Amino acid sequence: MRMYDIIQKKKHGAALTKEEIFFAVQGFCDGEIPDYQMSAFLMAICLKGMNEQETTDLTLAMAKSGDQLDLSKIKGVTADKHSTGGVGDKTTLIIGPLVACAGVCVAKMSGRGLGHTGGTIDKLESFPGFQTALPTEKFIENVNTIHFSLASQTSNLAPADKKIYALRDVTATVDSIPLIASSIMSKKLAAGSQVIVLDVKVGSGAFMKNLPDAIALANTMVAIGNRAGRMTYALLTDMNQPLGRTVGNQLEVEEAIETLSGNGPKDLTTVSLRLAEWMLVGCKKATSVSEAEKIVRKLLFGGAAKEKLAEFVAAQGGDPSYVSTPQKFPKAPISLVVTSSKEGYVARINTEEIGISSLLLGGGRETKDSVIDLRAGIRLLKKAGEKVTKGEPIAILYGAKEESLAAAKTRLLAAYDFSELPPELPPLIYGYADADGFHPETQASFESKA
Ligand code: URA
């Protein structure tokens, strides 16, 4: 087999065999296939696409390129949730404890934030003492005792994806649905859970800027998961503005605690509950989304999920008293209230710009080695659709350096767009995808096929 022939075949739009795809991925990982050939191959995929079987084979080849977690010692059905990335997305901190209370086993691998998006590992490190580098035995033991454990992704999880992604980043081959879907799903498959619930973000702050592309990505990932023997669902949710009202690690943890206390922002609460419902359906803890809804609402609004968060924090060496007393979290040394110079309604908030403002404040990483300030971030006082008067506060910035706050303020003000009339807002939840394809939210979304 020759890489040249595989590239040529894909260039002409023909479907590749499993053997050809594995040959390309393994050869690239072993250093036998050079960067220039892999780059040409990736570009051919970008231009000619891949069918479902090829995309699944590509995913499996990447998933099998490194460690594959063996979760067979976990007593119960394991479920994972993954978001395709956004700003202010702290749903894992809410959903993990919530579904754990319902008996779902959550053995989750998470990453750190990079660029304008945050990462769950950084957020959890806001709890003093919290450990994310858990030995596998401890990780499994915690899931068996409290149903929820979260560890930082091992460096050898789908290493082929890491190597391929680095090339995609510099060869303009990131925005390809088969490449994005296989990249995300290779890590999910290697992480071992039987049920996978995906949160595919749609909008200005997401990878997928429009609904048709998001549907195509969701359908592809669901098909890969199901073909690989994992029960997979995807929810399509809005990312035209940050989720909730906080961006920045510790602020997001505080908001997650507020949500688990029943007082969270409506968008964050709604998306978290719905994702949790699909996890219950996938794990057969409920026969429909409507039945699951009753269960998760009771666990969230009754306080059980908040208690579970404290239990989870303690099990990983963190101080659980911060869950009951979030006032204990240290405050950023300086803050700045940003006011509106306009009158009207918030029409749009450029999500990516808000993420960059938080990064400038010290809350995000410019490079993998940047040190972050967990206290830094933004509280959004006004979101899309809300009325604003001239001089009214729209956001509060938290950080440690005056010049960073000034730069972040400029960026934040540029991110806000105002209109005279109330704007038409996109839906928060567009629908879901299962093995039968996409189902818009207006359809009988509550009738699951589980
Ligand atoms: N996230 C990933 O892990 N991979 C992609 O290609 C895009 C988003």
mmCIF file of C-alpha atoms and ligand atoms in Angstrom, residues 82-85 153 161 165 168 173-187 207-208 217, ligand 1:
data_model
loop_
_atom_site.group_PDB
_atom_site.id
_atom_site.type_symbol
_atom_site.label_atom_id
_atom_site.label_comp_id
_atom_site.label_asym_id
_atom_site.label_seq_id
_atom_site.Cartn_x
_atom_site.Cartn_y
_atom_site.Cartn_z
ATOM 1 C CA HIS A 82 -19.212 16.598 25.351
ATOM 2 C CA SER A 83 -19.670 20.144 24.168
ATOM 3 C CA THR A 84 -18.202 21.206 20.823
ATOM 4 C CA GLY A 85 -16.964 24.339 22.561
ATOM 5 C CA GLN A 153 -7.151 13.840 29.706
ATOM 6 C CA ASP A 161 -5.756 13.300 16.650
ATOM 7 C CA TYR A 165 -4.928 18.552 14.542
ATOM 8 C CA ARG A 168 -4.911 20.930 10.268
ATOM 9 C CA THR A 173 -8.064 22.026 7.012
ATOM 10 C CA VAL A 174 -9.856 22.538 10.333
ATOM 11 C CA ASP A 175 -13.314 23.293 8.934
ATOM 12 C CA SER A 176 -14.217 19.907 7.507
ATOM 13 C CA ILE A 177 -17.121 17.958 8.988
ATOM 14 C CA PRO A 178 -15.531 14.480 8.686
ATOM 15 C CA LEU A 179 -12.309 15.835 10.227
ATOM 16 C CA ILE A 180 -14.033 17.660 13.100
ATOM 17 C CA ALA A 181 -16.395 14.740 13.792
ATOM 18 C CA SER A 182 -13.613 12.136 13.777
ATOM 19 C CA SER A 183 -11.376 14.344 15.923
ATOM 20 C CA ILE A 184 -14.024 14.803 18.623
ATOM 21 C CA MET A 185 -15.366 11.249 18.507
ATOM 22 C CA SER A 186 -11.927 9.582 18.549
ATOM 23 C CA LYS A 187 -11.344 11.048 22.017
ATOM 24 C CA PHE A 207 -17.300 26.063 15.314
ATOM 25 C CA MET A 208 -20.561 25.665 13.402
ATOM 26 C CA LEU A 217 -21.877 17.628 12.230
HETATM 27 N N1 URA B 1 -12.735 20.010 18.724
HETATM 28 C C1 URA B 1 -11.925 18.957 18.484
HETATM 29 O O1 URA B 1 -11.549 18.231 19.384
HETATM 30 N N2 URA B 1 -11.525 18.759 17.210
HETATM 31 C C2 URA B 1 -11.894 19.523 16.165
HETATM 32 O O2 URA B 1 -11.507 19.270 15.049
HETATM 33 C C3 URA B 1 -12.750 20.601 16.451
HETATM 34 C C4 URA B 1 -13.180 20.823 17.738
#
